[in-house]
CSV table of C-alpha atoms in Angstrom, one decimal:
chain,number,residue,atom,x,y,z
H,1,UNK,CA,52.5,20.8,-20.3
H,2,UNK,CA,48.9,20.8,-21.5
H,3,UNK,CA,46.9,17.6,-22.0
H,4,UNK,CA,43.6,17.3,-23.7
H,5,UNK,CA,41.3,14.4,-22.7
H,6,UNK,CA,38.2,13.5,-24.7
H,7,UNK,CA,35.4,11.6,-23.0
H,8,UNK,CA,32.5,10.1,-25.0
H,9,UNK,CA,29.9,7.4,-24.7
H,10,UNK,CA,30.9,3.9,-25.6
H,11,UNK,CA,29.5,2.8,-28.9
H,12,UNK,CA,27.1,0.3,-27.1
H,13,UNK,CA,25.5,3.2,-25.2
H,14,UNK,CA,22.7,5.2,-26.7
H,15,UNK,CA,23.5,8.9,-26.8
H,16,UNK,CA,20.2,10.8,-26.9
H,17,UNK,CA,21.9,14.2,-27.0
H,18,UNK,CA,24.0,13.2,-30.0
H,19,UNK,CA,20.8,11.9,-31.7
H,20,UNK,CA,19.1,15.2,-31.2
H,21,UNK,CA,22.0,17.1,-32.7
H,22,UNK,CA,22.0,14.7,-35.6
H,23,UNK,CA,18.3,15.2,-36.2
H,24,UNK,CA,18.8,19.0,-36.1
H,25,UNK,CA,21.6,18.7,-38.7
H,26,UNK,CA,19.4,16.5,-41.0
H,27,UNK,CA,16.6,19.0,-40.6
H,28,UNK,CA,19.0,21.8,-41.7
H,29,UNK,CA,19.7,19.9,-44.9
H,30,UNK,CA,23.1,18.3,-44.0
H,31,UNK,CA,21.8,14.9,-45.1
H,32,UNK,CA,25.3,13.4,-45.3
H,33,UNK,CA,25.6,13.3,-41.5
H,34,UNK,CA,25.3,9.6,-40.7
H,35,UNK,CA,25.7,9.8,-36.9
H,36,UNK,CA,26.7,12.2,-34.1
H,37,UNK,CA,28.2,11.3,-30.8
H,38,UNK,CA,28.4,14.0,-28.1
H,39,UNK,CA,31.3,14.1,-25.6
H,40,UNK,CA,33.2,16.2,-23.2
H,41,UNK,CA,36.7,17.8,-23.5
H,42,UNK,CA,39.0,18.4,-20.6
H,43,UNK,CA,42.1,20.5,-20.9
H,44,UNK,CA,44.5,20.0,-18.0
H,45,UNK,CA,47.5,22.3,-17.4
H,46,UNK,CA,50.2,20.4,-15.6
H,47,UNK,CA,53.3,21.5,-13.8
H,48,UNK,CA,56.0,19.8,-11.7
H,49,UNK,CA,55.7,16.5,-13.5
H,50,UNK,CA,57.6,15.0,-16.4
H,51,UNK,CA,56.1,13.5,-19.5
H,52,UNK,CA,56.6,9.9,-18.6
H,53,UNK,CA,54.9,10.5,-15.3
H,54,UNK,CA,52.1,12.3,-17.0
H,55,UNK,CA,51.6,9.4,-19.4
H,56,UNK,CA,51.2,7.1,-16.4
H,57,UNK,CA,48.8,9.4,-14.4
H,58,UNK,CA,46.5,10.8,-17.1
H,59,UNK,CA,44.8,7.5,-17.9
H,60,UNK,CA,44.4,7.0,-14.1
H,61,UNK,CA,42.7,10.4,-13.7
H,62,UNK,CA,40.5,9.8,-16.7
H,63,UNK,CA,39.5,6.3,-15.5
H,64,UNK,CA,38.9,7.2,-11.9
H,65,UNK,CA,37.4,10.7,-12.2
H,66,UNK,CA,36.7,12.2,-15.6
H,67,UNK,CA,35.0,9.2,-17.3
H,68,UNK,CA,32.5,6.6,-15.9
H,69,UNK,CA,34.0,3.4,-17.4
H,70,UNK,CA,30.5,1.7,-17.3
H,71,UNK,CA,29.2,4.1,-20.0
H,72,UNK,CA,32.1,6.2,-21.3
H,73,UNK,CA,35.5,5.8,-23.0
H,74,UNK,CA,38.3,8.3,-23.3
H,75,UNK,CA,41.3,9.2,-25.4
H,76,UNK,CA,43.9,11.8,-24.7
H,77,UNK,CA,46.9,13.7,-26.2
H,78,UNK,CA,49.6,16.0,-25.0
H,79,UNK,CA,49.0,19.3,-26.7
H,80,UNK,CA,51.8,20.8,-28.8
Z,1,UNK,CA,15.7,3.5,14.5
Z,2,UNK,CA,18.3,6.2,13.9
Z,3,UNK,CA,18.7,7.7,10.5
Z,4,UNK,CA,21.4,9.9,9.2
Z,5,UNK,CA,20.7,12.2,6.2
Z,6,UNK,CA,23.9,13.1,4.4
Z,7,UNK,CA,24.2,16.8,3.4
Z,8,UNK,CA,26.4,17.6,0.4
Z,9,UNK,CA,26.8,21.1,-1.0
Z,10,UNK,CA,23.9,21.1,-3.5
Z,11,UNK,CA,21.6,18.6,-1.7
Z,12,UNK,CA,18.1,20.0,-1.7
Z,13,UNK,CA,15.9,17.2,-0.4
Z,14,UNK,CA,17.9,16.8,2.9
Z,15,UNK,CA,15.5,18.9,5.0
Z,16,UNK,CA,12.4,17.2,3.4
Z,17,UNK,CA,13.9,13.8,4.1
Z,18,UNK,CA,14.7,14.7,7.7
Z,19,UNK,CA,11.2,16.1,8.1
Z,20,UNK,CA,9.5,12.9,6.8
Z,21,UNK,CA,11.6,10.7,9.0
Z,22,UNK,CA,11.6,12.8,12.2
Z,23,UNK,CA,8.3,14.7,12.1
Z,24,UNK,CA,6.0,12.4,10.1
Z,25,UNK,CA,7.4,9.0,11.1
Z,26,UNK,CA,8.7,9.9,14.6
Z,27,UNK,CA,12.2,8.5,14.1
Z,28,UNK,CA,15.5,9.6,15.4
Z,29,UNK,CA,17.1,11.4,12.5
Z,30,UNK,CA,20.2,13.6,12.2
Z,31,UNK,CA,22.1,15.4,9.4
Z,32,UNK,CA,25.6,14.1,8.5
Z,33,UNK,CA,27.9,16.6,6.9
Z,34,UNK,CA,29.7,15.1,3.9
Z,35,UNK,CA,33.1,16.4,5.0
Z,36,UNK,CA,33.0,14.7,8.4
Z,37,UNK,CA,34.2,11.2,9.2
Z,38,UNK,CA,31.4,10.5,11.7
Z,39,UNK,CA,28.2,8.5,11.1
Z,40,UNK,CA,27.0,9.5,14.6
Z,41,UNK,CA,25.9,5.9,15.3
Z,42,UNK,CA,23.1,5.8,12.7
Z,43,UNK,CA,21.4,2.5,11.7
Z,44,UNK,CA,20.5,3.8,8.2
Z,45,UNK,CA,22.4,6.3,6.1
Z,46,UNK,CA,20.2,8.2,3.6
Z,47,UNK,CA,21.8,9.9,0.6
Z,48,UNK,CA,19.1,12.5,-0.3
Z,49,UNK,CA,18.0,14.1,-3.6
Z,50,UNK,CA,19.5,17.2,-5.0
Z,51,UNK,CA,22.5,18.2,-7.1
Z,52,UNK,CA,25.5,17.3,-5.0
Z,53,UNK,CA,28.5,19.5,-6.0
Z,54,UNK,CA,26.2,20.9,-8.7
Z,55,UNK,CA,26.2,17.6,-10.5
Z,56,UNK,CA,29.3,18.9,-12.4
Z,57,UNK,CA,31.2,16.3,-14.4
Z,58,UNK,CA,28.4,13.7,-14.0
Z,59,UNK,CA,25.5,13.4,-11.5
Z,60,UNK,CA,27.1,12.0,-8.3
Z,61,UNK,CA,30.6,11.9,-9.7
Z,62,UNK,CA,32.2,14.4,-7.4
Z,63,UNK,CA,30.2,13.3,-4.4
Z,64,UNK,CA,31.7,9.9,-4.4
Z,65,UNK,CA,35.0,11.5,-3.3
Z,66,UNK,CA,33.4,13.2,-0.3
Z,67,UNK,CA,35.2,12.2,2.9
Z,68,UNK,CA,32.2,10.7,4.6
Z,69,UNK,CA,31.8,8.2,1.7
Z,70,UNK,CA,34.6,6.2,3.2
Z,71,UNK,CA,32.5,5.6,6.3
Z,72,UNK,CA,29.4,5.0,4.2
Z,73,UNK,CA,31.2,2.3,2.3
Z,74,UNK,CA,32.4,0.7,5.5
Z,75,UNK,CA,28.9,0.9,7.0
Z,76,UNK,CA,27.5,-0.8,3.9
Z,77,UNK,CA,30.2,-3.5,3.9
Z,78,UNK,CA,29.3,-4.3,7.6
Z,79,UNK,CA,25.7,-4.8,6.4
Z,80,UNK,CA,24.5,-1.4,7.6
Z,81,UNK,CA,21.5,0.1,5.7
Z,82,UNK,CA,22.0,2.7,3.0
Z,83,UNK,CA,19.1,4.3,1.1
Z,84,UNK,CA,19.9,6.5,-1.9
Z,85,UNK,CA,17.1,8.7,-3.2
Z,86,UNK,CA,17.4,10.2,-6.7
Z,87,UNK,CA,20.8,12.0,-6.6
Z,88,UNK,CA,21.6,9.7,-3.8
Z,89,UNK,CA,20.9,6.7,-6.1
Z,90,UNK,CA,23.3,8.3,-8.7
Z,91,UNK,CA,26.0,8.7,-6.0
Z,92,UNK,CA,25.6,5.0,-5.0
Z,93,UNK,CA,26.1,4.0,-8.7
Z,94,UNK,CA,29.2,6.2,-8.9
Z,95,UNK,CA,30.5,4.7,-5.7
Z,96,UNK,CA,30.0,1.2,-7.1
Z,97,UNK,CA,27.8,0.2,-4.2
Z,98,UNK,CA,25.1,-0.5,-6.8
Z,99,UNK,CA,25.7,-1.7,-10.4
Z,100,UNK,CA,25.1,0.4,-13.5
Z,101,UNK,CA,25.0,4.1,-14.4
Z,102,UNK,CA,22.5,6.8,-15.2
Z,103,UNK,CA,22.1,8.4,-18.6
Z,104,UNK,CA,20.1,11.5,-19.5
Z,105,UNK,CA,16.4,10.9,-19.7
Z,106,UNK,CA,15.3,9.6,-23.2
Z,107,UNK,CA,13.4,12.7,-24.1
Z,108,UNK,CA,16.2,15.0,-22.8
Z,109,UNK,CA,13.7,16.7,-20.4
Z,110,UNK,CA,13.9,17.2,-16.7
Z,111,UNK,CA,10.9,15.2,-15.4
Z,112,UNK,CA,9.1,16.4,-12.3
Z,113,UNK,CA,5.8,14.6,-11.8
Z,114,UNK,CA,4.1,11.7,-10.0
Z,115,UNK,CA,4.8,8.3,-11.6
Z,116,UNK,CA,3.5,4.8,-10.8
Z,117,UNK,CA,5.8,2.0,-9.9
Z,118,UNK,CA,5.4,-1.7,-9.6
Z,119,UNK,CA,6.9,-3.5,-6.6
Z,120,UNK,CA,8.9,-6.4,-8.0
Z,121,UNK,CA,10.5,-7.6,-4.8
Z,122,UNK,CA,8.6,-7.2,-1.5
Z,123,UNK,CA,11.1,-9.2,0.6
Z,124,UNK,CA,13.7,-6.5,0.9
Z,125,UNK,CA,14.2,-4.5,4.1
Z,126,UNK,CA,13.1,-1.5,2.0
Z,127,UNK,CA,9.8,-3.0,0.8
Z,128,UNK,CA,8.6,-5.4,3.4
Z,129,UNK,CA,5.4,-3.4,3.9
Z,130,UNK,CA,4.5,-3.7,0.2
Z,131,UNK,CA,2.9,-6.5,-1.6
Z,132,UNK,CA,4.4,-8.0,-4.7
Z,133,UNK,CA,2.9,-6.3,-7.8
Z,134,UNK,CA,1.6,-3.4,-5.7
Z,135,UNK,CA,1.5,-0.1,-7.6
Z,136,UNK,CA,2.9,2.9,-5.7
Z,137,UNK,CA,2.4,6.5,-6.7
Z,138,UNK,CA,5.5,8.5,-5.9
Z,139,UNK,CA,7.0,11.6,-7.6
Z,140,UNK,CA,10.2,11.8,-9.6
Z,141,UNK,CA,12.3,14.9,-10.2
Z,142,UNK,CA,15.4,14.2,-12.3
Z,143,UNK,CA,17.3,14.8,-15.5
Z,144,UNK,CA,19.5,11.7,-15.4
Z,145,UNK,CA,17.4,8.8,-14.4
Z,146,UNK,CA,17.7,6.6,-17.5
Z,147,UNK,CA,19.2,3.5,-15.9
Z,148,UNK,CA,21.8,1.7,-17.9
Z,149,UNK,CA,23.8,-1.4,-17.3
Z,150,UNK,CA,25.5,-3.8,-19.7
Z,151,UNK,CA,23.3,-6.9,-20.6
Z,152,UNK,CA,25.3,-9.3,-18.4
Z,153,UNK,CA,24.9,-7.0,-15.4
Z,154,UNK,CA,21.1,-6.7,-16.1
Z,155,UNK,CA,20.8,-10.4,-16.2
Z,156,UNK,CA,22.6,-10.7,-12.9
Z,157,UNK,CA,20.5,-8.2,-11.1
Z,158,UNK,CA,17.3,-9.9,-12.5
Z,159,UNK,CA,18.5,-13.3,-11.5
Z,160,UNK,CA,19.3,-12.1,-7.9
Z,161,UNK,CA,15.9,-10.4,-7.6
Z,162,UNK,CA,17.7,-7.1,-7.1
Z,163,UNK,CA,15.2,-5.1,-9.1
Z,164,UNK,CA,12.8,-3.7,-6.5
Z,165,UNK,CA,10.8,-1.1,-8.4
Z,166,UNK,CA,9.9,-0.7,-12.1
Z,167,UNK,CA,8.1,2.2,-13.8
Z,168,UNK,CA,4.7,0.8,-14.8
Z,169,UNK,CA,1.2,2.2,-15.6
Z,170,UNK,CA,-1.6,2.5,-13.0
Z,171,UNK,CA,-2.5,-1.1,-13.6
Z,172,UNK,CA,1.0,-2.2,-13.0
Z,173,UNK,CA,1.7,-3.0,-16.7
Z,174,UNK,CA,5.2,-2.3,-18.1
Z,175,UNK,CA,4.7,0.0,-21.1
Z,176,UNK,CA,7.1,2.2,-23.1
Z,177,UNK,CA,5.0,5.2,-22.2
Z,178,UNK,CA,5.1,4.4,-18.4
Z,179,UNK,CA,8.9,4.0,-18.6
Z,180,UNK,CA,9.2,7.8,-18.5
Z,181,UNK,CA,13.0,8.2,-18.7
Z,182,UNK,CA,13.9,5.2,-20.9
Z,183,UNK,CA,15.5,3.1,-18.2
Z,184,UNK,CA,16.7,-0.4,-19.2
Z,185,UNK,CA,14.1,-3.0,-18.1
Z,186,UNK,CA,12.1,-0.1,-16.7
Z,187,UNK,CA,14.3,-0.1,-13.6
Z,188,UNK,CA,13.3,2.6,-11.0
Z,189,UNK,CA,14.9,1.1,-7.9
Z,190,UNK,CA,17.3,-1.7,-7.0
Z,191,UNK,CA,19.2,-3.2,-4.1
Z,192,UNK,CA,22.7,-4.7,-3.9
Z,193,UNK,CA,23.2,-8.4,-3.8
Z,194,UNK,CA,23.4,-8.4,0.0
Z,195,UNK,CA,20.1,-6.5,0.2
Z,196,UNK,CA,21.2,-3.7,2.6
Z,197,UNK,CA,21.8,-0.9,0.0
Z,198,UNK,CA,19.0,0.5,-2.1
Z,199,UNK,CA,18.8,3.2,-4.7
Z,200,UNK,CA,15.6,4.6,-6.2
Z,201,UNK,CA,14.9,7.5,-8.5
Z,202,UNK,CA,11.4,8.4,-7.0
Z,203,UNK,CA,11.2,10.5,-3.9
Z,204,UNK,CA,9.4,8.6,-1.1
Z,205,UNK,CA,9.9,11.6,1.3
Z,206,UNK,CA,7.8,13.7,-1.1
Z,207,UNK,CA,4.9,11.2,-0.8
Z,208,UNK,CA,4.8,10.9,3.0
Z,209,UNK,CA,1.8,13.2,3.8
Z,210,UNK,CA,-1.7,13.3,2.3
Z,211,UNK,CA,-1.5,17.1,2.4
Z,212,UNK,CA,1.4,16.9,-0.1
Z,213,UNK,CA,-0.5,14.7,-2.6
Z,214,UNK,CA,0.1,11.1,-1.4
Z,215,UNK,CA,1.4,8.8,1.2
Z,216,UNK,CA,2.8,5.8,-0.9
Z,217,UNK,CA,6.3,6.9,-0.1
Z,218,UNK,CA,5.7,5.8,3.5
Z,219,UNK,CA,5.6,2.2,2.3
Z,220,UNK,CA,9.3,2.4,1.6
Z,221,UNK,CA,10.3,4.5,4.7
Z,222,UNK,CA,8.1,2.4,7.0
Z,223,UNK,CA,9.5,-0.8,5.6
Z,224,UNK,CA,13.0,0.3,6.7
Z,225,UNK,CA,11.7,1.1,10.1
Z,226,UNK,CA,9.9,-2.2,10.5
Z,227,UNK,CA,12.7,-4.1,8.8
Z,228,UNK,CA,15.0,-3.1,11.6
Z,229,UNK,CA,12.5,-4.1,14.3
Z,230,UNK,CA,11.6,-7.5,12.8
């Protein structure tokens, strides 16, 4: 079972890297880009665990380790 | 006064810190390996600068799970002194021993230079040799020093006088230019509510000898030494 976890800054937190990417896109003429938020993707390969257990433990892993809840939020999916 | 400098894989200011404490300030100082569970009876734990565990994931994020951090947390809870310098400050934030988090510097550059800092609270164990409003010249060297905390937390730390150092110009004025990394409220160093845990981004151990460009860092280190004695 593979899980993909996306970690990004909370909306209330300034993301200077995303801002820099946005400015680059605007400079290149992609004027329709209103905002860019940069984040991190984690792909976890799991074994020896059923889906219900994974659904319980993945948010725990994300909250405890992968994201810093003070500045970041996360979302996740089981990959097809 | 017995100091313990924690060594993580990727620490790179551990020897400088030990040198400043032992050779310059004549204190008893030992290294503490991050995988041990032994604080070796130290009075003050120092988390040094560097890139613990390569700073992978986030600065300080993996270091918080190092075995010795359990003892460091217990030491802090007992009122023992903990000083986190640069990467050590980031580890203290990740551990939750200090409030807030670090973001990348506002200009997205690694900053390695002397800065000037204004002492906001001279009554802590880490600043008792400073005067309120005194300007200290101490170097920084970091990528992620842009201090962030939610507004409510910022108000709390201000109300409790937990902000110890702010980035300021040479006259001690808070300006946008002097706030080199974009930290909220220009925060460069703060203590916990109990006052026994301090984190700061500047490196006092790099400003402990005139030969190396300045001695203002000794104000912090000598405060800790005197704080214990007084």
